[in-house]
mmCIF file of C-alpha atoms in Angstrom:
data_model
loop_
_atom_site.group_PDB
_atom_site.id
_atom_site.type_symbol
_atom_site.label_atom_id
_atom_site.label_comp_id
_atom_site.label_asym_id
_atom_site.label_seq_id
_atom_site.Cartn_x
_atom_site.Cartn_y
_atom_site.Cartn_z
ATOM 1 C CA UNK A 1 0.058 0.079 -0.014
ATOM 2 C CA UNK A 2 2.872 2.582 0.633
ATOM 3 C CA UNK A 3 4.500 1.760 -2.832
ATOM 4 C CA UNK A 4 1.032 2.694 -4.249
ATOM 5 C CA UNK A 5 0.503 5.911 -2.075
ATOM 6 C CA UNK A 6 3.965 6.952 -3.245
ATOM 7 C CA UNK A 7 3.470 5.955 -6.734
ATOM 8 C CA UNK A 8 0.069 8.081 -6.802
ATOM 9 C CA UNK A 9 1.897 11.229 -5.103
ATOM 10 C CA UNK A 10 4.672 10.980 -7.697
ATOM 11 C CA UNK A 11 2.211 11.146 -10.675
ATOM 12 C CA UNK A 12 0.463 13.554 -9.080
ATOM 13 C CA UNK A 13 3.339 15.797 -8.694
ATOM 14 C CA UNK A 14 4.406 15.176 -12.044
ATOM 15 C CA UNK A 15 1.379 16.119 -13.927
ATOM 16 C CA UNK A 16 1.042 18.908 -11.197
ATOM 17 C CA UNK A 17 4.651 20.266 -11.945
ATOM 18 C CA UNK A 18 3.720 20.791 -15.665
ATOM 19 C CA UNK A 19 0.192 22.156 -15.205
ATOM 20 C CA UNK A 20 1.317 24.921 -12.594
ATOM 21 C CA UNK A 21 4.502 25.955 -14.621
ATOM 22 C CA UNK A 22 2.028 26.401 -17.459
ATOM 23 C CA UNK A 23 -0.760 28.192 -15.412
ATOM 24 C CA UNK A 24 1.914 30.512 -13.667
ATOM 25 C CA UNK A 25 3.498 31.353 -17.247
ATOM 26 C CA UNK A 26 -0.119 32.099 -18.725
ATOM 27 C CA UNK A 27 -1.875 33.635 -16.040
ATOM 28 C CA UNK A 28 0.412 35.322 -13.040
ATOM 29 C CA UNK A 29 4.022 35.481 -13.668
ATOM 30 C CA UNK A 30 4.352 38.743 -15.110
ATOM 31 C CA UNK A 31 2.333 40.231 -12.137
ATOM 32 C CA UNK A 32 3.698 38.574 -9.235
ATOM 33 C CA UNK A 33 6.691 38.924 -6.912
ATOM 34 C CA UNK A 34 9.264 36.159 -6.426
ATOM 35 C CA UNK A 35 7.832 35.531 -3.306
ATOM 36 C CA UNK A 36 4.135 35.025 -4.297
ATOM 37 C CA UNK A 37 5.191 32.819 -7.328
ATOM 38 C CA UNK A 38 6.879 30.603 -4.981
ATOM 39 C CA UNK A 39 3.986 30.631 -2.599
ATOM 40 C CA UNK A 40 1.638 29.843 -5.536
ATOM 41 C CA UNK A 41 4.058 27.071 -6.842
ATOM 42 C CA UNK A 42 4.454 25.408 -3.677
ATOM 43 C CA UNK A 43 0.499 25.396 -2.876
ATOM 44 C CA UNK A 44 -0.156 24.025 -6.300
ATOM 45 C CA UNK A 45 2.421 21.427 -6.220
ATOM 46 C CA UNK A 46 1.080 20.453 -2.664
ATOM 47 C CA UNK A 47 -2.552 20.209 -4.375
ATOM 48 C CA UNK A 48 -1.090 18.194 -7.094
ATOM 49 C CA UNK A 49 0.345 15.608 -4.449
ATOM 50 C CA UNK A 50 -3.224 15.532 -2.876
ATOM 51 C CA UNK A 51 -4.990 15.171 -6.361
ATOM 52 C CA UNK A 52 -2.569 12.027 -6.739
ATOM 53 C CA UNK A 53 -3.285 10.573 -3.635
ATOM 54 C CA UNK A 54 -7.221 10.893 -4.149
ATOM 55 C CA UNK A 55 -6.798 9.055 -7.528
ATOM 56 C CA UNK A 56 -6.283 5.798 -4.905
ATOM 57 C CA UNK A 57 -10.329 6.026 -5.087
ATOM 58 C CA UNK A 58 -9.732 4.203 -8.680
ATOM 59 C CA UNK A 59 -8.035 1.506 -7.146
ATOM 60 C CA UNK A 60 -10.845 0.265 -4.928
ATOM 61 C CA UNK A 61 -13.843 -1.851 -5.184
ATOM 62 C CA UNK A 62 -16.159 1.228 -6.263
ATOM 63 C CA UNK A 63 -17.927 1.519 -9.192
ATOM 64 C CA UNK A 64 -16.257 3.960 -11.871
ATOM 65 C CA UNK A 65 -19.045 6.419 -11.935
ATOM 66 C CA UNK A 66 -19.133 6.686 -8.216
ATOM 67 C CA UNK A 67 -14.974 6.914 -7.957
ATOM 68 C CA UNK A 68 -15.227 9.504 -10.778
ATOM 69 C CA UNK A 69 -17.484 11.593 -8.792
ATOM 70 C CA UNK A 70 -15.726 11.089 -5.384
ATOM 71 C CA UNK A 71 -12.452 11.866 -7.395
ATOM 72 C CA UNK A 72 -13.949 15.110 -9.055
ATOM 73 C CA UNK A 73 -15.521 16.643 -5.971
ATOM 74 C CA UNK A 74 -12.549 16.009 -4.079
ATOM 75 C CA UNK A 75 -10.335 17.493 -6.643
ATOM 76 C CA UNK A 76 -12.632 20.345 -6.842
ATOM 77 C CA UNK A 77 -12.090 20.962 -3.136
ATOM 78 C CA UNK A 78 -8.672 20.602 -3.235
ATOM 79 C CA UNK A 79 -8.593 23.497 -5.921
ATOM 80 C CA UNK A 80 -10.687 25.735 -3.970
ATOM 81 C CA UNK A 81 -8.361 25.159 -0.656
ATOM 82 C CA UNK A 82 -5.475 25.450 -2.633
ATOM 83 C CA UNK A 83 -7.058 28.888 -4.288
ATOM 84 C CA UNK A 84 -7.254 30.317 -1.069
ATOM 85 C CA UNK A 85 -3.859 29.242 0.538
ATOM 86 C CA UNK A 86 -2.224 30.508 -2.377
ATOM 87 C CA UNK A 87 -3.909 33.915 -2.677
ATOM 88 C CA UNK A 88 -6.019 33.646 -5.515
ATOM 89 C CA UNK A 89 -8.960 34.344 -3.422
ATOM 90 C CA UNK A 90 -7.484 37.526 -2.439
ATOM 91 C CA UNK A 91 -8.050 39.031 -5.736
ATOM 92 C CA UNK A 92 -11.536 38.047 -6.324
ATOM 93 C CA UNK A 93 -14.583 37.464 -4.868
ATOM 94 C CA UNK A 94 -16.319 33.794 -4.155
ATOM 95 C CA UNK A 95 -18.646 34.187 -7.121
ATOM 96 C CA UNK A 96 -15.702 35.033 -9.389
ATOM 97 C CA UNK A 97 -13.983 31.922 -8.354
ATOM 98 C CA UNK A 98 -16.941 29.735 -10.151
ATOM 99 C CA UNK A 99 -16.471 32.131 -13.253
ATOM 100 C CA UNK A 100 -13.022 31.918 -13.679
ATOM 101 C CA UNK A 101 -10.836 29.484 -11.839
ATOM 102 C CA UNK A 102 -13.675 26.574 -11.964
ATOM 103 C CA UNK A 103 -13.963 26.277 -15.703
ATOM 104 C CA UNK A 104 -9.904 26.410 -15.986
ATOM 105 C CA UNK A 105 -10.009 23.448 -13.476
ATOM 106 C CA UNK A 106 -12.749 21.569 -15.444
ATOM 107 C CA UNK A 107 -10.897 22.110 -18.592
ATOM 108 C CA UNK A 108 -7.529 20.665 -17.128
ATOM 109 C CA UNK A 109 -9.194 17.849 -15.455
ATOM 110 C CA UNK A 110 -10.981 16.659 -18.900
ATOM 111 C CA UNK A 111 -7.569 16.861 -20.582
ATOM 112 C CA UNK A 112 -5.674 15.049 -17.889
ATOM 113 C CA UNK A 113 -8.546 12.420 -17.955
ATOM 114 C CA UNK A 114 -8.559 12.112 -21.638
ATOM 115 C CA UNK A 115 -4.526 11.902 -21.599
ATOM 116 C CA UNK A 116 -4.565 9.295 -18.979
ATOM 117 C CA UNK A 117 -7.404 6.866 -20.810
ATOM 118 C CA UNK A 118 -5.794 7.015 -24.163
ATOM 119 C CA UNK A 119 -2.335 6.334 -22.302
ATOM 120 C CA UNK A 120 -3.890 3.500 -20.322
ATOM 121 C CA UNK A 121 -5.597 1.866 -23.554
ATOM 122 C CA UNK A 122 -2.370 1.858 -25.438
ATOM 123 C CA UNK A 123 -0.619 0.275 -22.545
ATOM 124 C CA UNK A 124 -3.273 -2.345 -22.406
ATOM 125 C CA UNK A 125 -2.801 -2.827 -26.128
ATOM 126 C CA UNK A 126 0.875 -3.469 -25.986
ATOM 127 C CA UNK A 127 0.381 -5.867 -23.164
ATOM 128 C CA UNK A 128 -1.982 -7.595 -24.734
ATOM 129 C CA UNK A 129 -0.013 -8.015 -27.981
ATOM 130 C CA UNK A 130 2.874 -9.444 -25.931
ATOM 131 C CA UNK A 131 0.757 -11.763 -24.304
ATOM 132 C CA UNK A 132 -0.704 -13.047 -27.225
ATOM 133 C CA UNK A 133 2.757 -13.433 -28.818
ATOM 134 C CA UNK A 134 3.911 -15.155 -26.104
ATOM 135 C CA UNK A 135 0.923 -17.711 -25.672
ATOM 136 C CA UNK A 136 1.309 -18.284 -29.703
ATOM 137 C CA UNK A 137 4.841 -18.927 -29.193
ATOM 138 C CA UNK A 138 3.914 -21.345 -26.350
ATOM 139 C CA UNK A 139 1.494 -22.981 -28.521
ATOM 140 C CA UNK A 140 3.952 -23.547 -31.314
ATOM 141 C CA UNK A 141 6.348 -25.694 -29.012
#
């Protein structure tokens, strides 16, 4: 179980590093001081680790739709908390978070979901091909 937790943390951090860097460049880097950028960067990397941890829900025996709903809701909550800690909420009212931050989150969530699904399907295809080759080699002997 420890190995799975560490694996999910690393995956979350890896994805989060890319997304955080891109978002800081796109939305905030030119306006912020070094200390502010570091606070935001650190906050979003910690949030990314939490996203990775909450992805453990998919390893359980819960149905996929319920797992997805729990994962999405948890990720929205993590995003809201990280927005508050990183200082984004200092610049906007609560309703503005739903107008500006939540749609960006949903777009990123969908893109990552599609990328993970495509990658998983590709890996399954390769594994199945290797297994088929091994089985056919065994039956020939």
